[in-house]
CSV table of C-alpha atoms and ligand atoms in Angstrom, one decimal:
chain,number,residue,atom,x,y,z
A,227,UNK,CA,2.0,0.1,2.9
A,228,UNK,CA,0.2,0.6,-0.9
A,229,UNK,CA,1.9,3.1,-3.0
A,230,UNK,CA,1.4,3.9,-6.1
A,231,UNK,CA,4.3,5.2,-8.4
A,232,UNK,CA,3.0,8.1,-10.8
A,233,UNK,CA,5.3,10.2,-13.9
A,234,UNK,CA,4.5,13.9,-14.0
A,235,UNK,CA,5.7,14.7,-17.0
A,236,UNK,CA,4.9,14.0,-20.5
A,237,UNK,CA,6.5,9.5,-19.6
A,238,UNK,CA,9.9,8.2,-19.6
A,239,UNK,CA,10.3,9.6,-16.1
A,240,UNK,CA,12.2,6.4,-15.4
A,241,UNK,CA,9.6,5.4,-13.2
A,242,UNK,CA,10.8,1.8,-14.1
A,243,UNK,CA,14.0,1.8,-13.0
A,244,UNK,CA,12.4,3.6,-9.5
A,245,UNK,CA,9.8,0.9,-9.1
A,246,UNK,CA,12.1,-2.2,-9.6
A,247,UNK,CA,14.1,-0.4,-6.5
A,248,UNK,CA,11.1,-0.6,-4.7
A,249,UNK,CA,9.5,-4.1,-5.5
A,250,UNK,CA,12.0,-5.9,-3.1
A,251,UNK,CA,9.9,-3.9,-0.6
A,252,UNK,CA,6.8,-5.3,-2.2
A,253,UNK,CA,4.4,-7.7,-2.5
A,254,UNK,CA,3.1,-7.4,-5.2
A,255,UNK,CA,3.9,-4.7,-8.3
A,256,UNK,CA,0.5,-3.8,-10.3
A,257,UNK,CA,0.1,-2.1,-13.8
A,258,UNK,CA,-3.5,0.0,-13.9
A,259,UNK,CA,-3.5,1.0,-17.1
A,260,UNK,CA,-1.3,1.7,-20.6
A,261,UNK,CA,0.0,-1.6,-22.6
A,262,UNK,CA,2.8,-2.7,-25.1
A,263,UNK,CA,3.3,1.5,-25.3
A,264,UNK,CA,5.1,2.2,-22.3
A,265,UNK,CA,9.2,1.2,-22.5
A,266,UNK,CA,10.3,1.0,-19.4
A,267,UNK,CA,14.5,0.7,-18.6
A,268,UNK,CA,15.8,-1.5,-16.0
A,269,UNK,CA,19.3,-2.4,-15.5
A,270,UNK,CA,19.7,-6.0,-14.5
A,271,UNK,CA,22.6,-7.4,-13.7
A,272,UNK,CA,24.9,-5.0,-16.1
A,273,UNK,CA,22.3,-5.6,-18.5
A,274,UNK,CA,19.8,-3.5,-20.1
A,275,UNK,CA,16.0,-5.0,-19.8
A,276,UNK,CA,12.9,-3.1,-21.3
A,277,UNK,CA,9.9,-3.6,-19.8
A,278,UNK,CA,6.5,-2.7,-22.1
A,279,UNK,CA,3.9,-4.8,-20.3
A,280,UNK,CA,5.2,-6.6,-17.0
A,281,UNK,CA,5.7,-4.9,-14.0
A,282,UNK,CA,9.0,-4.0,-13.8
A,283,UNK,CA,9.5,-5.3,-10.3
A,284,UNK,CA,9.2,-8.5,-11.4
A,285,UNK,CA,13.0,-9.4,-11.4
A,286,UNK,CA,12.8,-9.8,-7.8
A,287,UNK,CA,12.5,-12.7,-6.9
A,288,UNK,CA,9.5,-12.1,-4.3
A,289,UNK,CA,7.8,-10.0,-6.4
A,290,UNK,CA,4.5,-10.8,-8.2
A,291,UNK,CA,3.5,-8.4,-11.1
A,292,UNK,CA,-0.2,-8.1,-11.9
A,293,UNK,CA,-1.2,-7.1,-15.0
A,294,UNK,CA,-4.5,-5.1,-14.4
A,295,UNK,CA,-8.0,-4.4,-16.3
A,296,UNK,CA,-7.2,-1.6,-17.1
A,297,UNK,CA,-4.4,-2.0,-19.1
A,298,UNK,CA,-4.5,-3.6,-23.0
A,299,UNK,CA,-2.5,-6.4,-23.5
A,300,UNK,CA,-0.5,-7.4,-27.2
A,301,UNK,CA,-0.2,-11.0,-26.1
A,302,UNK,CA,3.5,-11.2,-28.9
A,303,UNK,CA,4.6,-8.7,-27.5
A,304,UNK,CA,3.8,-10.3,-23.7
A,305,UNK,CA,4.5,-13.3,-24.5
A,306,UNK,CA,7.7,-12.1,-26.2
A,307,UNK,CA,9.1,-9.7,-23.1
A,308,UNK,CA,8.3,-13.3,-20.6
A,309,UNK,CA,10.2,-15.2,-22.8
A,310,UNK,CA,13.3,-12.2,-22.6
A,311,UNK,CA,13.2,-12.2,-19.6
A,312,UNK,CA,14.0,-16.2,-18.2
A,313,UNK,CA,16.8,-15.8,-19.3
A,314,UNK,CA,17.3,-13.5,-15.6
A,315,UNK,CA,14.3,-16.2,-14.1
A,316,UNK,CA,13.7,-19.1,-15.1
A,317,UNK,CA,10.6,-19.3,-12.9
A,318,UNK,CA,9.2,-15.3,-14.1
A,319,UNK,CA,6.2,-17.1,-15.3
A,320,UNK,CA,4.3,-18.3,-12.1
A,321,UNK,CA,4.9,-14.6,-10.9
A,322,UNK,CA,3.1,-13.4,-13.7
A,323,UNK,CA,-0.5,-13.0,-13.2
A,324,UNK,CA,-2.3,-11.0,-16.3
A,325,UNK,CA,-6.0,-10.0,-15.3
A,326,UNK,CA,-8.6,-11.5,-17.4
A,327,UNK,CA,-11.0,-8.3,-18.2
A,328,UNK,CA,-8.1,-6.6,-19.7
A,329,UNK,CA,-8.8,-5.9,-23.7
A,330,UNK,CA,-7.1,-7.8,-25.7
A,331,UNK,CA,-5.1,-5.5,-28.8
A,332,UNK,CA,-5.2,-6.7,-32.0
A,333,UNK,CA,-3.6,-6.6,-35.4
A,334,UNK,CA,-6.2,-4.6,-36.8
A,335,UNK,CA,-5.7,-2.1,-34.0
A,336,UNK,CA,-2.4,-1.8,-34.7
A,337,UNK,CA,-2.4,-1.3,-38.7
A,338,UNK,CA,-5.5,1.2,-38.2
A,339,UNK,CA,-3.2,3.3,-35.9
A,340,UNK,CA,-0.7,2.7,-37.9
A,341,UNK,CA,-2.0,3.6,-41.0
A,342,UNK,CA,-3.9,6.7,-39.2
A,343,UNK,CA,-0.7,7.5,-38.2
A,344,UNK,CA,0.2,8.8,-42.1
A,345,UNK,CA,-2.6,11.3,-42.2
A,346,UNK,CA,-3.6,14.6,-40.7
A,347,UNK,CA,-4.9,12.5,-38.3
A,348,UNK,CA,-1.9,11.1,-36.8
A,349,UNK,CA,-0.6,12.5,-33.0
A,350,UNK,CA,2.9,11.2,-33.3
A,351,UNK,CA,1.6,7.6,-31.3
A,352,UNK,CA,3.8,4.8,-30.5
A,353,UNK,CA,1.4,2.3,-33.1
A,354,UNK,CA,1.0,0.0,-30.9
A,355,UNK,CA,-2.7,0.1,-31.7
A,356,UNK,CA,-3.1,1.4,-27.8
A,357,UNK,CA,-5.6,4.1,-29.2
A,358,UNK,CA,-7.9,1.5,-31.4
A,359,UNK,CA,-8.1,-0.6,-28.3
A,360,UNK,CA,-9.6,1.1,-25.9
A,361,UNK,CA,-11.7,2.8,-28.8
A,362,UNK,CA,-13.4,-0.8,-28.7
A,363,UNK,CA,-13.2,-0.8,-25.7
A,364,UNK,CA,-14.8,1.7,-24.6
A,365,UNK,CA,-17.5,1.4,-27.9
A,366,UNK,CA,-18.1,-1.9,-26.5
A,367,UNK,CA,-16.5,-4.7,-29.1
A,368,UNK,CA,-13.7,-5.0,-27.5
A,369,UNK,CA,-12.5,-9.0,-27.5
A,370,UNK,CA,-10.8,-9.4,-23.7
A,371,UNK,CA,-8.4,-11.9,-22.2
A,372,UNK,CA,-11.7,-13.9,-20.6
A,373,UNK,CA,-12.8,-14.6,-24.1
A,374,UNK,CA,-9.6,-16.2,-25.2
A,375,UNK,CA,-11.3,-19.3,-23.0
A,376,UNK,CA,-14.9,-19.8,-25.1
A,377,UNK,CA,-14.0,-20.6,-27.5
A,378,UNK,CA,-17.4,-20.1,-29.8
A,379,UNK,CA,-18.1,-16.9,-28.8
A,380,UNK,CA,-14.5,-15.2,-29.4
A,381,UNK,CA,-14.5,-16.5,-32.9
A,382,UNK,CA,-18.4,-14.9,-33.2
A,383,UNK,CA,-16.8,-11.8,-31.9
A,384,UNK,CA,-13.4,-11.8,-33.5
A,385,UNK,CA,-15.6,-11.9,-37.1
A,386,UNK,CA,-17.8,-10.3,-36.4
A,387,UNK,CA,-15.5,-7.6,-35.3
A,388,UNK,CA,-12.8,-7.8,-38.3
A,389,UNK,CA,-15.5,-7.5,-40.7
A,390,UNK,CA,-16.2,-4.1,-39.6
A,391,UNK,CA,-12.9,-3.5,-39.6
A,392,UNK,CA,-12.5,-4.8,-43.6
A,393,UNK,CA,-15.3,-2.3,-44.7
A,394,UNK,CA,-13.1,0.3,-42.5
A,395,UNK,CA,-9.6,-1.3,-43.8
A,396,UNK,CA,-10.8,-1.7,-47.4
A,397,UNK,CA,-13.3,1.7,-47.7
A,398,UNK,CA,-11.7,4.6,-45.7
A,399,UNK,CA,-8.3,3.1,-45.7
A,400,UNK,CA,-8.2,1.5,-49.4
A,401,UNK,CA,-5.7,-1.2,-47.3
A,402,UNK,CA,-6.0,-4.8,-47.6
A,403,UNK,CA,-8.5,-7.0,-45.4
A,404,UNK,CA,-7.5,-9.4,-43.1
A,405,UNK,CA,-8.6,-13.0,-42.8
A,406,UNK,CA,-9.8,-13.8,-39.9
A,407,UNK,CA,-9.0,-17.0,-39.8
A,408,UNK,CA,-5.8,-16.1,-39.2
A,409,UNK,CA,-6.1,-14.1,-36.2
A,410,UNK,CA,-8.8,-16.1,-35.2
A,411,UNK,CA,-5.8,-18.9,-35.1
A,412,UNK,CA,-3.0,-17.1,-33.7
A,413,UNK,CA,-4.6,-15.9,-31.4
A,414,UNK,CA,-5.6,-19.8,-30.0
A,415,UNK,CA,-1.5,-20.3,-29.2
A,416,UNK,CA,-1.7,-17.7,-27.0
A,417,UNK,CA,-4.1,-18.2,-25.3
A,418,UNK,CA,-2.9,-21.4,-24.3
A,419,UNK,CA,0.1,-20.1,-23.9
A,420,UNK,CA,-1.5,-17.0,-21.6
A,421,UNK,CA,-3.5,-19.1,-19.5
A,422,UNK,CA,-1.5,-20.2,-16.5
A,423,UNK,CA,-1.0,-16.8,-15.9
A,424,UNK,CA,-4.7,-15.7,-16.4
A,425,UNK,CA,-6.3,-14.5,-13.2
A,426,UNK,CA,-8.7,-12.0,-11.3
A,427,UNK,CA,-7.1,-9.1,-10.6
A,428,UNK,CA,-9.4,-7.8,-8.4
A,429,UNK,CA,-10.1,-10.8,-6.1
A,430,UNK,CA,-5.5,-11.5,-5.6
A,431,UNK,CA,-4.2,-7.7,-5.5
A,432,UNK,CA,-7.4,-7.3,-2.7
A,433,UNK,CA,-6.8,-10.9,-1.1
A,434,UNK,CA,-2.9,-9.3,-0.5
A,435,UNK,CA,-3.7,-5.7,0.8
A,436,UNK,CA,-6.5,-7.6,3.5
A,437,UNK,CA,-3.4,-10.1,4.1
A,438,UNK,CA,-1.5,-7.2,5.2
A,439,UNK,CA,0.7,-7.7,1.7
A,440,UNK,CA,2.5,-5.1,-0.1
A,441,UNK,CA,1.7,-3.2,-3.2
A,442,UNK,CA,3.6,-1.1,-5.1
A,443,UNK,CA,1.3,0.2,-8.4
A,444,UNK,CA,3.6,1.1,-11.3
A,445,UNK,CA,1.8,4.1,-13.3
A,446,UNK,CA,3.0,4.0,-16.9
A,447,UNK,CA,3.4,7.1,-19.0
A,448,UNK,CA,2.3,10.8,-17.4
A,449,UNK,CA,-0.3,12.9,-16.4
A,450,UNK,CA,0.2,14.8,-19.0
A,451,UNK,CA,-0.5,11.9,-21.0
A,452,UNK,CA,-3.5,11.4,-19.6
A,453,UNK,CA,-6.7,11.3,-21.8
A,454,UNK,CA,-8.5,13.5,-19.8
A,455,UNK,CA,-6.0,15.9,-17.6
A,456,UNK,CA,-3.6,16.1,-20.1
A,457,UNK,CA,-2.7,17.9,-23.4
A,458,UNK,CA,-5.5,16.7,-25.6
A,459,UNK,CA,-5.6,15.2,-27.9
A,460,UNK,CA,-1.4,14.7,-27.8
A,461,UNK,CA,-2.4,12.4,-24.9
A,462,UNK,CA,-2.3,8.6,-24.8
A,463,UNK,CA,-5.5,7.3,-24.5
A,464,UNK,CA,-6.2,5.9,-21.2
A,465,UNK,CA,-5.8,7.5,-17.0
A,466,UNK,CA,-2.1,8.1,-16.3
A,467,UNK,CA,-3.1,9.9,-12.7
A,468,UNK,CA,-3.3,8.0,-9.2
A,469,UNK,CA,-7.0,7.8,-9.4
A,470,UNK,CA,-7.3,5.2,-11.9
A,471,UNK,CA,-5.5,2.6,-9.8
A,472,UNK,CA,-8.8,1.6,-8.3
A,473,UNK,CA,-10.7,1.3,-12.3
A,474,UNK,CA,-7.4,-0.3,-13.2
A,475,UNK,CA,-7.5,-3.5,-10.6
A,476,UNK,CA,-11.0,-3.7,-9.5
A,477,UNK,CA,-10.0,-2.5,-5.8
A,478,UNK,CA,-11.7,0.4,-3.9
A,479,UNK,CA,-10.1,4.1,-4.5
A,480,UNK,CA,-8.7,4.2,-0.4
A,481,UNK,CA,-6.5,1.3,-1.7
A,482,UNK,CA,-3.4,3.9,-2.6
A,483,UNK,CA,-1.7,4.9,0.7
A,484,UNK,CA,0.1,7.0,-0.8
A,485,UNK,CA,1.3,8.4,-3.9
A,486,UNK,CA,5.0,9.1,-5.3
A,487,UNK,CA,5.6,11.4,-8.3
A,488,UNK,CA,8.6,10.7,-10.1
A,489,UNK,CA,10.1,13.6,-12.3
A,490,UNK,CA,13.0,14.8,-14.7
A,491,UNK,CA,15.0,16.5,-13.7
A,492,UNK,CA,14.4,18.4,-17.0
A,493,UNK,CA,11.6,17.8,-18.6
A,494,UNK,CA,11.3,15.4,-22.2
A,495,UNK,CA,8.7,15.2,-24.9
A,496,UNK,CA,8.5,12.3,-27.4
A,497,UNK,CA,5.6,12.6,-29.6
A,498,UNK,CA,3.3,15.3,-30.5
A,499,UNK,CA,1.6,17.7,-29.3
A,500,UNK,CA,2.4,21.0,-27.3
A,501,UNK,CA,5.5,21.5,-24.5
A,502,UNK,CA,5.6,24.7,-23.6
A,503,UNK,CA,9.4,24.4,-22.4
A,504,UNK,CA,10.4,22.9,-25.5
A,505,UNK,CA,14.4,24.0,-26.1
A,506,UNK,CA,14.8,22.5,-30.4
A,507,UNK,CA,18.1,24.1,-29.7
A,508,UNK,CA,21.7,24.2,-28.1
A,509,UNK,CA,20.1,23.3,-25.4
A,510,UNK,CA,17.9,20.0,-26.5
A,511,UNK,CA,20.3,18.3,-28.9
A,512,UNK,CA,22.8,18.5,-25.6
A,513,UNK,CA,20.3,16.8,-23.5
A,514,UNK,CA,18.6,14.5,-26.0
A,515,UNK,CA,22.9,13.8,-26.0
A,516,UNK,CA,23.9,13.8,-22.3
A,517,UNK,CA,20.8,12.1,-21.4
A,518,UNK,CA,20.3,9.6,-24.0
A,519,UNK,CA,17.0,10.8,-24.8
A,520,UNK,CA,15.9,8.2,-27.0
A,521,UNK,CA,12.6,6.5,-27.1
A,522,UNK,CA,12.7,2.9,-25.6
A,523,UNK,CA,9.5,1.2,-27.5
A,524,UNK,CA,9.6,3.5,-31.2
A,525,UNK,CA,13.7,4.5,-30.4
A,526,UNK,CA,12.3,7.7,-31.0
A,527,UNK,CA,14.7,11.0,-30.2
A,528,UNK,CA,13.0,12.7,-27.4
A,529,UNK,CA,11.9,16.5,-27.3
A,530,UNK,CA,14.0,17.9,-24.7
A,531,UNK,CA,13.7,21.1,-22.6
A,532,UNK,CA,14.2,22.8,-19.2
A,533,UNK,CA,11.9,21.8,-16.4
A,534,UNK,CA,9.1,23.4,-16.1
A,535,UNK,CA,7.4,23.7,-12.1
A,536,UNK,CA,4.1,24.5,-13.7
A,537,UNK,CA,3.7,20.7,-15.2
A,538,UNK,CA,5.2,18.9,-12.1
A,539,UNK,CA,3.1,20.9,-10.1
A,540,UNK,CA,-0.5,20.9,-11.2
A,541,UNK,CA,0.5,16.8,-11.9
A,542,UNK,CA,1.5,16.7,-8.4
A,543,UNK,CA,-2.0,18.1,-7.5
A,544,UNK,CA,-4.2,16.0,-10.0
A,545,UNK,CA,-2.5,12.9,-8.5
A,546,UNK,CA,-2.3,14.3,-5.0
A,547,UNK,CA,1.8,13.5,-4.9
A,548,UNK,CA,3.4,14.5,-2.1
A,549,UNK,CA,7.0,13.4,-2.4
A,550,UNK,CA,8.8,13.7,-5.9
A,551,UNK,CA,11.8,10.6,-7.0
A,552,UNK,CA,13.7,13.4,-9.3
A,553,UNK,CA,15.8,11.4,-11.6
A,554,UNK,CA,18.5,11.8,-14.1
A,555,UNK,CA,20.2,15.1,-11.9
A,556,UNK,CA,24.0,13.6,-13.6
A,557,UNK,CA,22.7,14.8,-16.6
A,558,UNK,CA,22.3,18.1,-15.8
A,559,UNK,CA,26.0,18.0,-15.2
A,560,UNK,CA,28.1,21.1,-17.4
A,561,UNK,CA,26.1,23.9,-17.8
A,562,UNK,CA,27.0,27.1,-16.0
A,563,UNK,CA,23.6,27.9,-15.9
A,564,UNK,CA,20.2,26.1,-15.8
A,565,UNK,CA,16.8,27.8,-16.7
A,566,UNK,CA,14.2,26.1,-14.6
A,567,UNK,CA,10.5,27.5,-15.5
A,568,UNK,CA,8.2,28.9,-12.3
A,569,UNK,CA,4.9,29.7,-14.3
A,570,UNK,CA,3.9,31.6,-18.1
A,571,UNK,CA,3.6,34.6,-19.5
A,572,UNK,CA,0.0,36.0,-17.4
A,573,UNK,CA,-0.3,33.2,-15.4
A,574,UNK,CA,1.3,30.8,-13.0
A,575,UNK,CA,-0.8,28.4,-13.8
A,576,UNK,CA,-0.3,26.1,-16.4
A,577,UNK,CA,-4.3,25.5,-18.8
A,578,UNK,CA,-4.4,22.1,-20.7
A,579,UNK,CA,-6.6,23.7,-23.6
A,580,UNK,CA,-4.1,26.8,-23.7
A,581,UNK,CA,-0.6,25.0,-23.8
A,582,UNK,CA,0.0,25.7,-26.9
A,583,UNK,CA,0.1,29.7,-26.3
A,584,UNK,CA,2.1,29.4,-23.0
A,585,UNK,CA,5.4,31.4,-23.3
A,586,UNK,CA,7.5,29.9,-19.6
A,587,UNK,CA,9.0,32.3,-17.5
A,588,UNK,CA,12.5,31.0,-16.2
A,589,UNK,CA,14.7,32.0,-12.9
A,590,UNK,CA,18.4,30.7,-14.0
A,591,UNK,CA,20.0,28.6,-11.1
A,592,UNK,CA,23.5,28.0,-11.2
A,593,UNK,CA,24.5,25.0,-12.8
A,594,UNK,CA,27.5,22.7,-11.8
A,595,UNK,CA,30.0,21.1,-13.2
A,596,UNK,CA,31.2,17.7,-10.9
A,597,UNK,CA,30.2,14.5,-12.3
A,598,UNK,CA,27.7,13.3,-9.3
A,599,UNK,CA,26.7,9.5,-10.6
A,600,UNK,CA,28.9,7.8,-8.1
A,601,UNK,CA,26.9,10.3,-5.2
A,602,UNK,CA,25.8,7.9,-2.7
A,603,UNK,CA,25.1,10.1,-0.1
A,604,UNK,CA,23.0,13.8,0.1
A,605,UNK,CA,26.5,14.5,2.5
A,606,UNK,CA,28.5,13.8,-1.0
A,607,UNK,CA,26.3,16.7,-3.1
A,608,UNK,CA,27.9,19.7,-4.3
A,609,UNK,CA,25.8,22.8,-3.1
A,610,UNK,CA,24.7,23.8,-5.9
A,611,UNK,CA,23.0,20.2,-6.6
A,612,UNK,CA,21.5,20.9,-3.3
A,613,UNK,CA,20.4,24.0,-4.5
A,614,UNK,CA,19.4,23.0,-7.4
A,615,UNK,CA,16.9,20.7,-6.1
A,616,UNK,CA,15.8,23.1,-2.9
A,617,UNK,CA,14.6,25.3,-6.3
A,618,UNK,CA,13.0,22.1,-7.9
A,619,UNK,CA,11.0,21.6,-4.1
A,620,UNK,CA,10.5,25.2,-4.0
A,621,UNK,CA,8.8,26.1,-6.8
A,622,UNK,CA,6.8,22.2,-7.1
A,623,UNK,CA,6.2,22.2,-3.4
A,624,UNK,CA,7.4,18.5,-3.2
A,625,UNK,CA,9.8,17.4,-1.7
A,626,UNK,CA,11.9,16.0,-3.1
A,627,UNK,CA,12.2,12.5,-1.4
A,628,UNK,CA,15.4,10.5,-3.0
A,629,UNK,CA,17.5,11.7,-6.3
A,630,UNK,CA,18.1,9.1,-8.8
A,631,UNK,CA,22.0,9.5,-11.0
A,632,UNK,CA,22.2,6.8,-13.4
A,633,UNK,CA,20.5,3.6,-15.0
A,634,UNK,CA,21.8,1.4,-12.0
A,635,UNK,CA,20.2,0.2,-9.7
A,636,UNK,CA,21.5,1.3,-6.3
A,637,UNK,CA,22.4,4.5,-8.5
A,638,UNK,CA,19.3,6.5,-6.3
A,639,UNK,CA,20.7,9.3,-2.5
A,640,UNK,CA,18.1,9.5,-0.2
A,641,UNK,CA,17.2,12.6,0.9
B,177,IMP,P1,-0.4,6.0,-28.0
B,177,IMP,O1,-0.4,5.9,-25.9
B,177,IMP,O2,1.2,4.7,-28.7
B,177,IMP,O3,-1.3,5.9,-28.4
B,177,IMP,O4,0.7,7.3,-28.0
B,177,IMP,C1,0.3,8.7,-27.3
B,177,IMP,C2,1.2,9.3,-27.2
B,177,IMP,O5,1.3,9.2,-26.1
B,177,IMP,C3,2.3,9.7,-27.9
B,177,IMP,O6,2.6,11.2,-27.9
B,177,IMP,C4,3.3,9.1,-26.8
B,177,IMP,O7,4.6,9.2,-27.6
B,177,IMP,C5,2.8,8.4,-26.0
B,177,IMP,N1,3.4,8.2,-25.1
B,177,IMP,C6,2.8,5.9,-25.5
B,177,IMP,N2,3.8,6.0,-24.4
B,177,IMP,C7,4.5,7.0,-23.5
B,177,IMP,C8,5.0,6.2,-23.0
B,177,IMP,O8,6.0,5.6,-22.0
B,177,IMP,N3,6.4,7.5,-23.1
B,177,IMP,C9,6.0,9.0,-23.6
B,177,IMP,N4,5.4,8.8,-24.0
B,177,IMP,C10,4.3,7.6,-24.3
């Protein structure tokens, strides 16, 4: 079975933990979009491990991690991440494959992203150079992992790119120019370190599928951050919806046999942009505190608010989600009543063009006081928790297959 896991909100739904949990039944765990902007947290042997670019399932010793051609790759962050992972498994490099088609994130991408975030153009990015790297990809001036091994041509393209970027840096942003020789030397060093892991993702994944192996496709961010179907322009620069799997790994569209969505039991968003159910008052602060809602990549406090069923309905429709995993339900303990948005005034459905203007229509659901973090069977869940899950299912039209009740791998209940 080949399964895609995608986020149904604005990212940070807890996909990392779910991928780590599911990966044990998969031979390959492949990322197909995004880059070091992602921050997937996994609890492993009692420690918190944060993944940015490596697929989260690789701590399972039978799972190979593939970073697909639809991703953008920051070699510095990737090598640090892999270095950290060798603490848990010294042989981990042998199970990580990096597509030669991946575009490289270069120091000028990061610098320009950082500078822009200090101007009126700011949207609250992670400042990892993601948008600028994708601009170069689609502007056909990007450098790819495979280019690192054609040294002469890499140097030529790099120098041309740096001369162009230096004009922008100096004339538009009044910043210092970058040195091409320093960047060239650095990337040649990265090239050596990356080389044993560089591969053709299109072959690895299709050969595995033809051999009847199981592939778990791991989405980063969430549907509302999709560059086309999210809350544009407050989005990331890649496609976060399930259709992105084929393009991001160079495999046919029918490769995805099932799509599972992940949604948090409430809503969060980091960075700027519309968020209809945002609560800037007491509820938002309580959720932030009890849910430890701070970005894993940037440490920024996340904006918080009630569950928005219309957002999840929209996201599930676009990605063809039939089942969802509801995370962080334990965080909602202690409230007398819990609000759920079921639509908006003047409209039942989400229109991402008009998100700024949408005023949610809420229903109130009875809350629960019990600490449910230790529950492992649906039979042990308090009736109000079961009722909350039922309300979410009814208003999203999606069955909840599992709930996640804490960061540990086993803190999950199959419903
Ligand atoms: P970028 O992807 O760094 O360009 O940031 C664009 C938008 O996507 C910003 O609002 C970020 O906060 C958001 N974003 C990017 N990656 C993630 C993620 O992994 N989780 C949540 N938000 C993200």
